[in-house]
Short mmCIF file of C-alpha atoms in Angstrom, two decimals:
data_model
loop_
_atom_site.label_atom_id
_atom_site.label_comp_id
_atom_site.label_asym_id
_atom_site.label_seq_id
_atom_site.Cartn_x
_atom_site.Cartn_y
_atom_site.Cartn_z
CA MET A 1 -33.12 220.14 186.10
CA PRO A 2 -31.25 223.16 184.72
CA THR A 3 -28.21 222.14 182.67
CA GLU A 4 -24.80 223.41 183.56
CA LYS A 5 -23.37 225.91 181.10
CA ARG A 6 -20.16 224.83 179.50
CA HIS A 7 -17.42 227.41 179.68
CA ARG A 8 -15.51 227.96 176.52
CA LYS A 9 -11.75 227.95 176.80
CA SER A 10 -10.18 231.26 176.20
CA LYS A 11 -7.60 231.73 173.46
CA THR A 12 -4.92 231.82 176.12
CA GLN A 13 -6.09 228.48 177.63
CA LYS A 14 -6.21 226.86 174.22
CA LEU A 15 -2.65 228.04 173.41
CA GLU A 16 -1.43 226.64 176.77
CA THR A 17 -3.02 223.28 176.02
CA LYS A 18 -1.33 223.15 172.72
CA GLN A 19 1.94 224.04 174.24
CA ARG A 20 1.63 221.23 176.73
CA LYS A 21 0.70 218.72 174.02
CA LEU A 22 3.76 219.72 171.98
CA PHE A 23 5.97 218.08 174.69
CA ALA A 24 3.87 214.97 175.00
CA CYS A 25 6.10 211.91 175.04
CA HIS A 26 5.50 208.21 174.41
CA PRO A 27 4.44 206.45 177.67
CA LEU A 28 7.30 203.94 177.19
CA PHE A 29 10.92 204.85 177.50
CA VAL A 30 14.22 203.02 177.58
CA THR A 31 16.92 203.31 180.14
CA LEU A 32 20.52 202.25 179.37
CA SER A 33 22.83 201.69 182.24
CA ILE A 34 26.51 201.84 181.45
CA LYS A 35 29.00 200.53 184.10
CA CYS A 36 32.31 202.33 184.05
CA ARG A 37 35.80 201.21 185.01
CA ASP A 38 35.65 202.53 188.61
CA ASP A 39 32.22 200.93 189.26
CA SER A 40 30.33 204.16 188.62
CA VAL A 41 27.20 203.70 186.68
CA LEU A 42 25.81 206.13 184.06
CA HIS A 43 22.05 205.83 183.62
CA LEU A 44 20.61 207.30 180.34
CA SER A 45 16.79 207.35 179.85
CA PHE A 46 15.65 207.91 176.24
CA TYR A 47 12.18 209.58 175.59
CA TYR A 48 10.47 209.89 172.25
CA TYR A 49 8.43 213.06 171.82
CA LEU A 50 5.43 212.32 169.63
CA ARG A 51 4.86 215.76 168.05
CA LEU A 52 8.48 216.95 167.98
CA ARG A 53 9.49 213.47 166.53
CA ILE A 54 12.83 213.52 168.36
CA VAL A 55 14.50 211.62 171.11
CA ALA A 56 15.71 213.40 174.28
CA VAL A 57 17.94 212.03 177.03
CA LYS A 58 17.90 212.47 180.81
CA MET A 59 20.92 211.22 182.72
CA THR A 60 21.88 210.29 186.27
CA LEU A 61 25.31 209.17 187.51
CA ASP A 62 25.80 206.84 190.45
CA LEU A 63 29.28 207.31 191.90
CA ASP A 64 31.11 204.48 193.56
CA ALA A 65 32.02 205.09 197.31
CA SER A 66 35.72 204.96 196.29
CA VAL A 67 35.46 208.15 194.17
CA GLY A 68 37.61 210.89 195.67
CA ALA A 69 36.63 214.14 197.19
CA SER A 70 34.51 216.71 195.30
CA THR A 71 35.91 219.95 194.06
CA VAL A 72 34.46 223.43 194.36
CA ALA A 73 36.01 224.93 191.17
CA GLY A 74 35.13 221.82 189.17
CA SER A 75 31.63 221.36 190.61
CA ASP A 76 30.05 221.52 187.08
CA LEU A 77 32.20 218.72 185.66
CA LEU A 78 29.60 216.03 186.38
CA SER A 79 26.55 218.22 185.97
CA LYS A 80 23.67 217.15 183.61
CA ALA A 81 24.42 220.13 181.35
CA SER A 82 28.06 219.50 180.86
CA LEU A 83 28.94 215.87 181.40
CA LEU A 84 27.72 214.69 177.94
CA ALA A 85 28.02 217.91 176.02
CA TYR A 86 30.22 217.75 172.88
CA LEU A 87 30.65 213.97 173.19
CA PHE A 88 30.96 214.29 169.45
CA PRO A 89 31.99 217.48 167.62
CA GLY A 90 29.33 220.21 167.67
CA ASP A 91 26.78 218.09 169.60
CA HIS A 92 25.80 220.01 172.72
CA GLY A 93 22.36 218.72 173.07
CA SER A 94 20.72 222.10 173.73
CA ASP A 95 19.29 222.47 170.19
CA THR A 96 16.85 220.26 168.38
CA PRO A 97 18.03 218.09 165.49
CA ASN A 98 14.65 218.45 163.72
CA PRO A 99 14.44 221.65 161.80
CA SER A 100 10.73 221.66 161.81
CA ASN A 101 10.63 222.06 165.61
CA HIS A 102 11.66 225.68 165.27
CA TYR A 103 8.57 226.43 163.31
CA GLN A 104 6.43 224.59 165.79
CA LEU A 105 7.71 226.47 168.70
CA SER A 106 7.46 229.82 166.88
CA LYS A 107 3.84 229.11 165.91
CA LEU A 108 2.87 228.49 169.50
CA ARG A 109 4.71 231.56 170.73
CA MET A 110 7.17 229.59 172.71
CA ASN A 111 10.87 230.17 173.63
CA ASP A 112 13.84 228.68 171.99
CA PHE A 113 14.24 224.89 172.30
CA SER A 114 17.19 225.28 174.68
CA SER A 115 14.84 226.79 177.27
CA TYR A 116 13.10 223.40 177.70
CA THR A 117 15.98 221.06 177.96
CA GLY A 118 15.84 220.99 181.75
CA GLU A 119 12.26 219.67 181.49
CA ILE A 120 12.34 217.28 178.52
CA GLY A 121 16.02 216.32 178.45
CA ARG A 122 18.74 216.95 175.91
CA ALA A 123 18.34 216.04 172.21
CA TYR A 124 21.91 214.84 171.49
CA GLY A 125 22.70 213.88 167.91
CA TRP A 126 24.15 210.59 169.05
CA ALA A 127 20.89 209.80 170.85
CA GLN A 128 19.03 210.21 167.47
CA ARG A 129 21.50 207.86 165.83
CA LEU A 130 21.22 205.27 168.48
CA CYS A 131 17.40 205.35 168.11
CA GLY A 132 17.69 205.18 164.36
CA LEU A 133 16.52 208.70 163.51
CA ARG A 134 17.99 210.98 160.90
CA PHE A 135 16.85 214.43 159.93
CA LEU A 136 17.73 214.81 156.26
CA GLU A 137 15.20 215.92 153.75
CA ARG A 138 15.29 212.64 151.86
CA ASP A 139 14.81 210.55 155.12
CA HIS A 140 12.02 212.57 156.69
CA GLY A 141 13.15 211.51 160.14
CA LYS A 142 12.36 207.76 159.48
CA PRO A 143 14.16 205.08 161.58
CA ALA A 144 17.34 203.68 160.19
CA THR A 145 18.08 200.36 162.10
CA ALA A 146 21.39 199.65 160.34
CA MET A 147 22.71 203.12 161.32
CA SER A 148 21.57 202.67 164.91
CA ALA A 149 23.41 199.33 165.30
CA SER A 150 26.70 200.75 163.74
CA HIS A 151 26.79 203.65 166.18
CA MET A 152 26.00 201.74 169.43
CA ALA A 153 29.51 200.41 170.26
CA GLU A 154 31.17 203.72 169.35
CA THR A 155 28.75 205.75 171.42
CA VAL A 156 29.01 203.44 174.50
CA LYS A 157 32.79 203.53 174.34
CA ALA A 158 32.72 207.42 174.13
CA LEU A 159 30.31 207.68 177.12
CA ARG A 160 32.59 205.48 179.25
CA LYS A 161 35.63 207.54 178.32
CA ARG A 162 33.86 210.76 179.05
CA VAL A 163 32.80 209.68 182.57
CA GLN A 164 36.25 208.24 183.31
CA ALA A 165 37.92 211.45 182.11
CA ARG A 166 35.55 213.70 184.16
CA LEU A 167 36.04 211.68 187.36
CA ALA A 168 39.78 211.91 186.89
CA LEU A 169 39.41 215.72 186.39
CA GLN A 170 37.45 215.99 189.64
CA THR A 171 40.20 214.13 191.49
CA GLN A 172 42.90 216.40 190.02
CA MET A 173 41.03 219.61 190.83
CA ALA A 174 40.25 218.58 194.32
CA ALA A 175 44.02 218.07 194.77
CA PHE A 176 44.86 221.45 193.20
CA GLU A 177 42.55 223.17 195.60
CA ARG A 178 44.50 221.61 198.44
CA GLY A 179 47.83 222.79 196.85
CA THR A 180 49.05 219.40 195.64
CA VAL A 181 49.50 217.90 192.20
CA PRO A 182 48.43 214.20 191.85
CA VAL A 183 51.16 212.99 189.50
CA THR A 184 50.92 209.20 188.86
CA ALA A 185 53.85 206.92 189.87
CA ASP A 186 54.98 206.23 186.37
CA ILE A 187 55.22 209.98 185.55
CA SER A 188 56.67 211.20 188.86
CA LYS A 189 59.99 209.65 188.03
CA LEU A 190 60.23 211.99 185.01
CA PHE A 191 60.26 215.02 187.32
CA PRO A 192 63.01 216.04 189.89
CA ALA A 193 62.44 214.81 193.44
CA LYS A 194 62.06 218.36 194.77
CA ILE A 195 59.90 221.16 193.21
CA VAL A 196 59.71 224.27 195.42
CA SER A 197 56.95 226.21 193.68
CA ARG A 198 53.42 225.41 194.89
CA ILE A 199 49.84 226.00 193.85
CA THR A 200 48.29 228.42 196.28
CA THR A 201 44.84 228.93 194.66
CA TRP A 202 42.75 227.14 192.17
CA LYS A 203 39.33 228.57 191.13
CA SER A 204 36.94 228.61 188.23
CA SER A 205 36.86 231.42 185.69
CA THR A 206 34.78 232.54 182.59
CA TYR A 207 35.26 233.07 178.94
CA GLU A 208 34.50 236.78 179.38
CA ASP A 209 37.27 237.08 182.01
CA PHE A 210 39.72 235.30 179.77
CA VAL A 211 39.12 237.43 176.66
CA ALA A 212 39.47 240.62 178.76
CA LEU A 213 43.08 239.82 179.37
CA PRO A 214 45.37 241.78 176.98
CA TYR A 215 47.70 238.77 176.31
CA THR A 216 45.00 236.32 175.33
CA ALA A 217 43.68 237.94 172.18
CA ALA A 218 45.73 235.79 169.69
CA HIS A 219 44.46 232.57 171.23
CA VAL A 220 40.88 233.62 170.96
CA GLU A 221 41.31 234.78 167.36
CA LEU A 222 42.88 231.33 166.42
CA GLY A 223 39.90 229.50 168.03
CA PHE A 224 41.96 227.97 170.80
CA ALA A 225 39.57 229.38 173.42
CA THR A 226 35.73 229.43 172.81
CA LYS A 227 32.51 229.91 174.77
CA GLN A 228 32.01 226.15 174.94
CA ASP A 229 35.27 225.64 176.93
CA THR A 230 35.66 225.60 180.67
CA TYR A 231 37.99 228.15 182.31
CA PHE A 232 40.11 227.99 185.45
CA ILE A 233 42.72 230.19 187.14
CA ALA A 234 45.68 228.79 189.07
CA THR A 235 48.01 230.85 191.22
CA VAL A 236 51.61 229.53 191.76
CA GLU A 237 53.99 231.01 194.27
CA ARG A 238 57.48 230.63 195.45
CA ASN A 239 58.42 233.05 198.25
CA THR A 240 57.46 236.49 196.93
CA ALA A 241 57.36 235.55 193.24
CA ARG A 242 53.92 234.79 191.77
CA MET A 243 52.67 233.27 188.58
CA THR A 244 49.05 233.25 187.40
CA ALA A 245 47.98 230.53 184.90
CA GLN A 246 44.82 230.83 182.86
CA LEU A 247 43.65 227.24 181.89
CA VAL A 248 41.23 226.41 179.03
CA LEU A 249 39.65 222.95 179.05
CA SER A 250 37.72 221.74 176.01
CA PRO A 251 34.63 219.63 176.56
CA ASP A 252 36.34 216.66 174.94
CA TYR A 253 39.29 216.63 177.36
CA PRO A 254 41.72 214.75 177.21
CA LYS A 255 41.46 214.34 173.48
CA ARG A 256 42.37 218.01 173.15
CA THR A 257 45.22 219.23 175.39
CA PRO A 258 44.21 221.94 177.86
CA LEU A 259 45.65 225.39 176.96
CA VAL A 260 47.66 227.12 179.63
CA ILE A 261 48.55 230.80 179.38
CA VAL A 262 50.68 232.40 182.11
CA SER A 263 51.89 235.73 183.42
CA VAL A 264 54.71 236.32 186.00
CA PHE A 265 54.70 238.90 188.76
CA TRP A 266 57.93 240.09 190.39
CA ASN A 267 59.07 243.64 190.15
CA TYR A 268 56.62 243.99 187.29
CA GLU A 269 54.20 241.85 185.20
CA ARG A 270 55.63 239.72 182.33
CA ASN A 271 53.71 237.51 179.87
CA ALA A 272 54.32 235.89 176.48
CA THR A 273 53.98 239.05 174.62
CA THR A 274 56.70 240.82 176.59
CA ASP A 275 59.07 238.02 177.82
CA GLU A 276 60.41 235.27 175.55
CA ASN A 277 60.99 232.98 178.48
CA VAL A 278 57.45 233.26 179.67
CA LYS A 279 56.52 232.21 176.06
CA ALA A 280 58.92 229.30 176.41
CA ILE A 281 57.15 228.24 179.64
CA GLU A 282 53.83 228.15 177.79
CA THR A 283 55.37 226.06 174.99
CA GLU A 284 56.82 223.64 177.51
CA VAL A 285 53.57 223.23 179.41
CA ASN A 286 51.37 223.00 176.38
CA MET A 287 53.56 220.87 174.13
CA HIS A 288 56.38 219.15 175.90
CA PHE A 289 54.85 217.85 179.22
CA PRO A 290 55.65 214.23 180.12
CA GLY A 291 53.20 211.38 179.58
CA SER A 292 50.73 210.34 176.99
CA ARG A 293 48.39 212.93 175.58
CA SER A 294 45.43 210.47 175.96
CA HIS A 295 46.06 209.96 179.64
CA ASP A 296 43.26 211.09 181.97
CA PHE A 297 45.79 212.75 184.29
CA LEU A 298 47.21 214.92 181.55
CA LEU A 299 46.27 218.10 183.36
CA ALA A 300 48.19 217.12 186.48
CA ASN A 301 51.29 216.43 184.21
CA GLN A 302 50.92 219.90 182.77
CA MET A 303 50.63 221.54 186.22
CA GLN A 304 53.67 219.65 187.53
CA THR A 305 55.56 220.86 184.38
CA LEU A 306 54.41 224.49 185.19
CA LEU A 307 55.69 224.36 188.72
CA LEU A 308 59.01 222.94 187.52
CA CYS A 309 59.33 225.69 184.81
CA PHE A 310 58.60 228.39 187.41
CA ASP A 311 61.42 227.07 189.54
CA VAL A 312 63.83 227.24 186.59
CA TYR A 313 62.61 230.72 185.60
CA LEU A 314 63.32 232.09 189.11
CA GLU A 315 66.55 230.29 189.77
CA THR A 316 68.06 231.53 186.48
CA ALA A 317 66.69 235.07 186.89
CA GLY A 318 69.37 237.80 186.65
CA ALA A 319 72.04 235.41 185.28
CA GLY A 320 74.47 237.58 183.20
CA ALA A 321 72.40 240.68 183.75
CA GLY A 322 72.39 243.74 185.96
CA ALA A 323 70.67 244.06 189.27
CA GLU A 324 67.62 245.72 187.76
CA THR A 325 66.56 242.44 186.26
CA SER A 326 67.59 240.16 189.01
CA GLY A 327 65.09 237.79 190.60
CA PRO A 328 63.74 237.76 194.11
CA ALA A 329 66.62 237.83 196.53
CA GLU A 330 65.26 234.98 198.57
CA ILE A 331 65.23 232.42 195.74
CA VAL A 332 67.83 229.72 196.53
CA LYS A 333 69.60 228.20 193.60
CA GLU A 334 68.98 224.44 194.00
CA LYS A 335 69.23 223.07 190.46
CA ILE A 336 72.25 222.31 188.31
CA PHE A 337 72.42 224.08 184.88
CA LEU A 338 75.25 223.30 182.49
CA ARG A 339 74.32 226.56 180.66
CA VAL A 340 71.99 229.13 182.13
CA LEU A 341 71.17 231.30 179.05
CA LEU A 342 71.38 230.57 175.39
CA GLY A 343 71.31 232.82 172.30
CA ARG A 344 70.17 236.38 171.75
CA SER A 345 66.84 235.64 173.28
CA ARG A 346 68.66 234.62 176.59
CA ALA A 347 66.68 231.37 176.53
CA LYS A 348 66.41 229.42 179.83
CA PRO A 349 66.94 225.64 180.13
CA PHE A 350 63.39 224.32 180.83
CA LYS A 351 64.01 220.85 179.47
CA TYR A 352 64.69 218.33 182.38
CA ASN A 353 66.64 215.12 181.80
CA PRO A 354 65.55 212.69 184.53
CA VAL A 355 68.47 210.28 183.81
CA LEU A 356 71.17 212.90 184.34
CA GLY A 357 69.23 215.15 186.67
CA LEU A 358 70.27 218.15 184.58
CA TYR A 359 68.46 220.90 182.69
CA PHE A 360 69.03 221.66 178.95
CA HIS A 361 67.78 224.05 176.30
CA ARG A 362 65.47 222.83 173.57
#
């Protein structure tokens, strides 16, 4: 019987085999299911990769039937790439915590580690800590059981808060897209019963679009807007007057307050660099909005404050000035101001007192 010839593998085939083996994971994995306040369940599966010597996480989120409508602009809020990103500072999960992995990938002529996270999961730093792994020179990636136990409660608490905050964000953005602001009952009493200005559009934006605006440079330079943040644009209108708001949401919302930058359009464009009262609106919305800064509906409070400030801005337009600076003719004066303008900067009274129903200067 003639013997069959064995075909030698080519160099390319050998390389492909080594590349596949690099991502070989242990046959056993652990799934942690975390039930959140609204009965949604976050499932986290932890995989240990034998040659990389790291732990990667794959997640799924089961939403309760009571969760509100989805949002177009905020469709990425619950995505696998963004939901758990930056749960802790600097931990985006798209890079490997093991420095030696960069050499392994380079040796096998492979792409950067981030190219494979969709396949193997994300190697979050908190996942390494939960599994007792550290990547310091003195530790050599050995398990640290005590460290794992100390981080468990903190991490689970952070995961629950993140899911709760993102679900609340989804609810708010769905309402914004419909032109409404979902202010909670305990906060609504801090605003006047009638606000005329309305949100007419709400859509997603990008970091590149944000930095291209001439009045956002200072915020970028100070680090208030970065590539890791999420960007949105809201258009607010009252009759023919229009305001555009650029919103910057950090991944750890609501720990960090969203940044709102506005420009006003009537007769000509005004922003914080050309109009002191537009700057005052930004201060009011970013710093003096009602409610707790840790509240999940913080963004809705800011947007309601923005609508109120736009009303005040328009109803006080042209006070004590000539016709060339007067506001839109169709703006009806509905609010009571003890004093319309104050000081050389002609400051407007954006501070609302819900007890007296009057507006004051800060």
